[in-house]
Coordinates of C-alpha atoms and ligand atoms in Angstrom, one line a residue:
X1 CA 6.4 -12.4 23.7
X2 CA 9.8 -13.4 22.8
X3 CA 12.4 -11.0 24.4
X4 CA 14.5 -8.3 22.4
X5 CA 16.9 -6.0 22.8
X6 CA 15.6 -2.1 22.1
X7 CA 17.9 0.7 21.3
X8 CA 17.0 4.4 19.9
X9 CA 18.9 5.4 17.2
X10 CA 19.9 9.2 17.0
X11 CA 21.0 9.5 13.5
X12 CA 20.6 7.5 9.8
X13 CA 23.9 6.0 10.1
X14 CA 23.7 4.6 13.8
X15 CA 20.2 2.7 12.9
X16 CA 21.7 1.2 10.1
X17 CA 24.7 0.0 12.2
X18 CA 22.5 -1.2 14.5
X19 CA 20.9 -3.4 12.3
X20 CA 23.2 -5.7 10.9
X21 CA 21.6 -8.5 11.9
X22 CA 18.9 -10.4 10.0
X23 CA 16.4 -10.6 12.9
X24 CA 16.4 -6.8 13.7
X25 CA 13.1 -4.6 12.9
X26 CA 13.0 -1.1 13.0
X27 CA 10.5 0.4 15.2
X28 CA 8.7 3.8 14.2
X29 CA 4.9 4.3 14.7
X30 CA 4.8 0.7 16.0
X31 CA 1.3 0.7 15.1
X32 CA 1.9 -2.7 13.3
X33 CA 4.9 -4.1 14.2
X34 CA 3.9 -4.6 17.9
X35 CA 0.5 -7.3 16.5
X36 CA 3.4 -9.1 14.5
X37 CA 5.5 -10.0 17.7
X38 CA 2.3 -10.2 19.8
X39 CA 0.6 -12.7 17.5
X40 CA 4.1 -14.4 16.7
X41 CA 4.1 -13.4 12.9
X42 CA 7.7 -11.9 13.7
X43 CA 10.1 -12.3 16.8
X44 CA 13.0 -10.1 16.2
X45 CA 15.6 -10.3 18.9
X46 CA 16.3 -7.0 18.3
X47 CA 14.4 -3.6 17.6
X48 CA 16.3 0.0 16.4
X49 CA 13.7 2.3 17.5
X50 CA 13.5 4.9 14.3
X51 CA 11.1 7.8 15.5
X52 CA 13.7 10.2 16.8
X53 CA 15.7 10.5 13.3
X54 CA 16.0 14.5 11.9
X55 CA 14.8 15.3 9.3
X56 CA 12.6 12.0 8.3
X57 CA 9.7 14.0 9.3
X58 CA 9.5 16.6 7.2
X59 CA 7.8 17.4 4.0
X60 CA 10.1 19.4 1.3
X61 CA 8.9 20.6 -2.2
X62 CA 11.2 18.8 -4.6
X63 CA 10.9 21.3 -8.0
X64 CA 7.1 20.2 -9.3
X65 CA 6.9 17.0 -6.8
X66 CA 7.6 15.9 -3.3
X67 CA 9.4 14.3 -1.0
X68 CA 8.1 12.8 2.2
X69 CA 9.9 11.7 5.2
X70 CA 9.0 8.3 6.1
X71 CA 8.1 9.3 9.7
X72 CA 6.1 11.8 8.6
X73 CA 2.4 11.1 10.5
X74 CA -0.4 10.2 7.9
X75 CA -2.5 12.7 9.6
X76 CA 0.5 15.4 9.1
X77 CA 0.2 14.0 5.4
X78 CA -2.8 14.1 4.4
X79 CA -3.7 17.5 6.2
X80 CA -0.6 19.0 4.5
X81 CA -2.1 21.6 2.0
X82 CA 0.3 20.9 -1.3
X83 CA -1.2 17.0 -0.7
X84 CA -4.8 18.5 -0.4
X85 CA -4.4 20.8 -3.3
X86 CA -2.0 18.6 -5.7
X87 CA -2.6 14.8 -4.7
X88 CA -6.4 14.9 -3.2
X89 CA -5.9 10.8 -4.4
X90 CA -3.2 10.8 -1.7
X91 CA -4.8 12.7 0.9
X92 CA -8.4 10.6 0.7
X93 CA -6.9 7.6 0.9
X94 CA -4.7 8.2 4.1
X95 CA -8.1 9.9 5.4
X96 CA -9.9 6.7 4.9
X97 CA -6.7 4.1 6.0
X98 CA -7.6 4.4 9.5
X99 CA -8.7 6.1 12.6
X100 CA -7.8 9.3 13.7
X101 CA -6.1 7.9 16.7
X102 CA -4.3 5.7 14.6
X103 CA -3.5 8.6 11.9
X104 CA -1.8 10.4 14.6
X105 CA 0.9 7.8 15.5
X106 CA 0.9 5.6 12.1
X107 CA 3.9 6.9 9.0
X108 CA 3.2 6.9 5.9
X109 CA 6.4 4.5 5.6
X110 CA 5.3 2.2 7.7
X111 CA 2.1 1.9 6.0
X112 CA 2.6 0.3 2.9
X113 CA 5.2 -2.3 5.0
X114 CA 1.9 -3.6 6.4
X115 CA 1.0 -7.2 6.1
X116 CA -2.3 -9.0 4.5
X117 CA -5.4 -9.4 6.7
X118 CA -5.8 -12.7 5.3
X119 CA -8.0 -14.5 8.3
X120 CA -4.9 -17.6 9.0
X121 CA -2.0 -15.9 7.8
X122 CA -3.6 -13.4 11.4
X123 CA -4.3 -16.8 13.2
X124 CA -2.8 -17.2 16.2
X125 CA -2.9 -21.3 15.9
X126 CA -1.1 -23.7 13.5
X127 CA -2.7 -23.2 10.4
X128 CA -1.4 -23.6 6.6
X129 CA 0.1 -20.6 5.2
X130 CA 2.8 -20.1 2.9
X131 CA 3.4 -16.6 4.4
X132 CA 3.7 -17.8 8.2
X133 CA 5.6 -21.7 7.3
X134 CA 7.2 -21.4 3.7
X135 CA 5.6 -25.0 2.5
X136 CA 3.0 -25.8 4.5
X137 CA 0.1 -24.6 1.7
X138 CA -2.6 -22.4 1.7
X139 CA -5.9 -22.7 3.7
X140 CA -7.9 -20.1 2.6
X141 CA -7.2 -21.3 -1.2
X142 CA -10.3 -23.2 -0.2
X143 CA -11.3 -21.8 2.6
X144 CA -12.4 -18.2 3.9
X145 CA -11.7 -16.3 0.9
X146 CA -14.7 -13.6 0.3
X147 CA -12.0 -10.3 0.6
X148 CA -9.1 -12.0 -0.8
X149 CA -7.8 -11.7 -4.5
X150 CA -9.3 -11.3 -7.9
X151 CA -6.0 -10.9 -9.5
X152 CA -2.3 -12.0 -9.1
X153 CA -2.9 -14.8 -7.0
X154 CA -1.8 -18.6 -7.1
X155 CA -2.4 -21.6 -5.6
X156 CA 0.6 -20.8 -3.2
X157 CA -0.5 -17.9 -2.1
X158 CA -4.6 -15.8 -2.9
X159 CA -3.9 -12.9 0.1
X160 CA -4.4 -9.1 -0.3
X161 CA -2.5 -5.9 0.5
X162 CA -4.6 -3.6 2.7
X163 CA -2.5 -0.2 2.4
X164 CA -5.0 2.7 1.1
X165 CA -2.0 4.8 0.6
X166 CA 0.0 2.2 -1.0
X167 CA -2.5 2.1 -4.1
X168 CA -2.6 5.8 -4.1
X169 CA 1.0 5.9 -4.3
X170 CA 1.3 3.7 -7.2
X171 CA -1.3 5.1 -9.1
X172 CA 0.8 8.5 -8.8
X173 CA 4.0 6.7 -10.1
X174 CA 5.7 7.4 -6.3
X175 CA 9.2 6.3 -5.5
X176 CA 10.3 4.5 -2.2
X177 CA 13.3 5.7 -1.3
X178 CA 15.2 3.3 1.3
X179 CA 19.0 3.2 3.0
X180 CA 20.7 0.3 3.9
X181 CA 24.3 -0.6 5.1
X182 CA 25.4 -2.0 1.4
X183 CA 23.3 1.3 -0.3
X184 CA 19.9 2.7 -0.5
X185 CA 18.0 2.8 -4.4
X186 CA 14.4 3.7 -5.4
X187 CA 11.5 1.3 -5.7
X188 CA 9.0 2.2 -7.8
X189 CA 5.9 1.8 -5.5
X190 CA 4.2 -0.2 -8.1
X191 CA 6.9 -2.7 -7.9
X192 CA 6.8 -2.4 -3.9
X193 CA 5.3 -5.5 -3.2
X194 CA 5.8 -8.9 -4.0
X195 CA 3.1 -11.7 -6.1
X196 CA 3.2 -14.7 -5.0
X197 CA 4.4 -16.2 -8.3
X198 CA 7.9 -14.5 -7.4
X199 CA 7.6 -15.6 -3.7
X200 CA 4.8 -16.8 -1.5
X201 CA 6.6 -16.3 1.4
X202 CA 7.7 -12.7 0.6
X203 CA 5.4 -9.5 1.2
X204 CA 7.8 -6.6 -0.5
X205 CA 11.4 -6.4 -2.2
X206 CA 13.1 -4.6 1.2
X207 CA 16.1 -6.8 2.1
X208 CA 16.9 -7.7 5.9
X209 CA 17.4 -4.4 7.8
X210 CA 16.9 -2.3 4.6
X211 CA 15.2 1.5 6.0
X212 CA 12.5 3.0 4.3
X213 CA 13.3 6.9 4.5
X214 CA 11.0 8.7 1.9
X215 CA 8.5 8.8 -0.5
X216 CA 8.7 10.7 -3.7
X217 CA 5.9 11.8 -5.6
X218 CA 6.1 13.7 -9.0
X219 CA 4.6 16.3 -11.1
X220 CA 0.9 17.8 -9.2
X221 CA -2.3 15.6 -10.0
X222 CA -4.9 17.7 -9.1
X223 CA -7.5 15.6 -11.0
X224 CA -7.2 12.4 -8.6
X225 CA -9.5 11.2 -6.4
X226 CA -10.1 8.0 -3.9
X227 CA -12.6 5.7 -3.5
X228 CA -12.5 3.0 -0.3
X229 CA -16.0 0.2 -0.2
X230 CA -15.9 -1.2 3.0
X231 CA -18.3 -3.4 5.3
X232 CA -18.6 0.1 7.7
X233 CA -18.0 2.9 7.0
X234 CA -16.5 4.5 10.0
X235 CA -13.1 1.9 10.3
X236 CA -12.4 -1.4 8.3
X237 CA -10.0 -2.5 5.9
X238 CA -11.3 -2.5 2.0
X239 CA -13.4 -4.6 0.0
X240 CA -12.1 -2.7 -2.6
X241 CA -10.6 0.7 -3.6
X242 CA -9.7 2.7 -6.4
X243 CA -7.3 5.2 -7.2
X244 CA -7.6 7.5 -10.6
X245 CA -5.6 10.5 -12.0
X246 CA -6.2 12.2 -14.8
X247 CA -5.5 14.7 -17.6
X248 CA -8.2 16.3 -19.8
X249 CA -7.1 18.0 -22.9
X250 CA -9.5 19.7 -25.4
X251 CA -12.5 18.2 -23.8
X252 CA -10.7 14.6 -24.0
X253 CA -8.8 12.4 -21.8
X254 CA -5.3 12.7 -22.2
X255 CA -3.8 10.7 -19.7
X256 CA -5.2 8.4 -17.1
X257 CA -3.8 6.3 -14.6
X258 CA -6.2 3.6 -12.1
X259 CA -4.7 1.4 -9.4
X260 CA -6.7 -1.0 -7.1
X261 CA -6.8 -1.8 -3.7
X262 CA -7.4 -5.0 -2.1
X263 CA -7.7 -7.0 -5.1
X264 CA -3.8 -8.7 -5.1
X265 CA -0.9 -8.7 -3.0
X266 CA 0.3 -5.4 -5.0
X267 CA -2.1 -2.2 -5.5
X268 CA -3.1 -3.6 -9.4
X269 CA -2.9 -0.9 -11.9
X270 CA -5.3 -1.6 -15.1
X271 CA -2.8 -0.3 -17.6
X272 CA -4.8 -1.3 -20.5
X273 CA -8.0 1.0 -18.9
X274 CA -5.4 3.3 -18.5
X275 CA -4.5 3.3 -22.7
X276 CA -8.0 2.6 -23.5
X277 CA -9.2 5.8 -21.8
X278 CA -6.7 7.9 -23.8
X279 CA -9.2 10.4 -26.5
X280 CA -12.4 9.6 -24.8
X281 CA -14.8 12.2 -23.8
X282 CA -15.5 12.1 -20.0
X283 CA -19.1 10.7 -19.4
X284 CA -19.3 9.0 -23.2
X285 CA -20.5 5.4 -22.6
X286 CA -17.6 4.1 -24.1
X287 CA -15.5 5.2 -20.8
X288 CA -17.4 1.9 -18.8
X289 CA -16.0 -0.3 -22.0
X290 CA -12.6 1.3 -21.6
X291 CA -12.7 0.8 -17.4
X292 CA -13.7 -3.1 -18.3
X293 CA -11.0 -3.7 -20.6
X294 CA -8.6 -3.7 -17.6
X295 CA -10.3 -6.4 -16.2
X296 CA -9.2 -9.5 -19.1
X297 CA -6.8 -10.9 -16.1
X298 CA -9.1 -11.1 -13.1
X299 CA -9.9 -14.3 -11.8
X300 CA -12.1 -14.8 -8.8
X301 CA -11.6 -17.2 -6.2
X302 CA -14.3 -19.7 -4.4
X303 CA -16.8 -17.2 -2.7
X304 CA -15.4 -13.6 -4.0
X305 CA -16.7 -13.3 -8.1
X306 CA -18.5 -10.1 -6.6
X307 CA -15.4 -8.5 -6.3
X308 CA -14.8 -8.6 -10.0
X309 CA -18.1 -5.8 -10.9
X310 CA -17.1 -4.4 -7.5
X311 CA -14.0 -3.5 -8.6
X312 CA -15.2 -2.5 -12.1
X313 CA -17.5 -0.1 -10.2
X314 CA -15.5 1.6 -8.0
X315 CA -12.6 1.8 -10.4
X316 CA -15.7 4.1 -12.7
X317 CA -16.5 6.2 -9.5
X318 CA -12.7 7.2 -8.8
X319 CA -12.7 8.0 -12.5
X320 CA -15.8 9.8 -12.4
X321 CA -14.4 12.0 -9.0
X322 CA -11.2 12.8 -10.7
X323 CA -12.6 14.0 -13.5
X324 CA -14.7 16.2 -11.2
X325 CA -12.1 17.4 -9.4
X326 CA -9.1 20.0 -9.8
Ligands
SF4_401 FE1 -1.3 -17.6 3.9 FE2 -1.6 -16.2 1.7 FE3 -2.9 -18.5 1.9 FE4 -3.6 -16.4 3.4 S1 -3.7 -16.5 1.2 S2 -3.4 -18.5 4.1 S3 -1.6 -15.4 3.7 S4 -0.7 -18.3 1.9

């Protein structure tokens, strides 16, 4: 491993003086950071150790929303009872992100900073992939590509994002809130990560040394739900997921919102489901009609057209569950 230098921070502003450099990382659950440096996907030569900051913790009411700390556990997020009650979409999906060993030590602003499972970007050989050597192509483009995308992808680049709570996020309109040296702003989380027609290389818009500190999530969504298809059930990334919120008004849909997981290097948000949805009856057949018409973009690559039904299918069952639900 390459060596660093480690220091703890003890308040916001010492962490981002410590990181003026462009090869520090901050360190908080470490749950992911430590397989970058072990496998070589990073090698900062200097870590600002995060999980003793006040305050980033805590979970506060925020008039009808939200605001999470960015070192607030996933376990301590998902078991919180306003994110049971008012985003069940949030708490499933942090419930099914990952095991409860790593619930307990994992944030939920680390989480959506984690990186695709794509097979060689993980490799620990030389291998072509535009995310580990800018330039040098994209192996699995042609090569192992069964979980990878179904939309957003390009020749340069055809990885997924794994976060559960990332799509959940997104589908609940969230806002990452991040502090850096030259000012912190808010990123809408469906804007969070970057396609790889912007950059290949990139994986989300933080700059160098720039601190996730909280999530904020807005008016109550009691009508949500989650649904995670995966290889085993008891711990694996996604095949696919789906997120769904909606609103029912005199026995119609009145709002809907869907995000997917695991289908692009963003969670994917079917905005035209989401209009087409608006007036229908829940459980009228032209709901599955309405679900599809989100789909007009999707692509599949070599050995992964399955995802495209797969998708279709599980984005119907989160609908199904939230309309269920609340
Ligand atoms: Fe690398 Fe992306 Fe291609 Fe995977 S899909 S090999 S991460 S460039």
């Amino acid at each position: 491993m390459h060596p660093f230098t480690y220091v703890r921070a003890e308040s916001l502003p010492s962490a981002l003086d410590s990181a003026r450099t462009e090869d520090t990382m901050f360190l908080a659950g470490g749950t992911e950071l430590l397989n970058w440096a072990r496998i070589g996907i990073e090698s900062p030569s200097h870590l600002v150790d995060i999980g003793r900051l006040p305050r980033l913790h805590e979970i506060t009411s925020t008039g009808d929303g939200l605001h999470i700390g960015a070192l607030a556990r996933l376990n301590d997020v998902a078991q919180d009872p306003r994110v049971e009650t008012s985003y069940p979409v949030l708490s499933q999906s942090i419930l099914r992100a990952a095991s409860a060993q790593l619930r307990n030590l994992a944030t939920i602003g680390g989480n959506p900073v984690q990186r695709t499972r794509c097979p060689y970007f993980r490799s620990n050989g030389p291998v072509a992939c535009n995310k580990r050597v800018p330039g040098s192509g994209c192996a699995a483009l042609h090569g192992a590509n069964e979980r990878l995308a179904i939309f957003g992808w390009t020749e340069d680049c055809v990885a997924v994002q794994p976060s559960d709570p990332a799509v959940a996020l997104a589908c609940l309109d969230a806002e990452i809130i991040t502090e850096h040296v030259d000012g912190g702003r808010r990123i809408p989380a469906t804007e969070f990560h970057t396609l790889p027609a912007e950059d290949p290389s990139a994986h989300n818009v933080l700059r160098p040394s720039e601190l996730i500190t909280g999530i904020e999530i807005g008016a109550p969504a009691p009508k949500s739900a989650y649904v995670k298809v995966r290889e085993r059930q008891s711990y694996e990334f996604a095949l696919v997921s789906a997120a769904a919120v909606v609103e029912v008004q005199d026995g119609v849909i009145s709002r809907a919102r869907l995000a997917l997981g695991s289908v692009a290097l963003r969670p994917w948000r079917l905005y035209d489901a989401e209009q087409a949805l608006v007036g229908l009856r829940p459980g009228s057949p032209e709901v599955m009609d309405a679900v599809t018409s989100g789909f007009s973009a999707s692509r599949p690559l070599s050995s992964n057209a399955y995802k495209i039904p797969l998708a279709r299918n599980t984005a119907l069952r989160a609908l199904e569950l939230a309309l269920e639900a609340g």
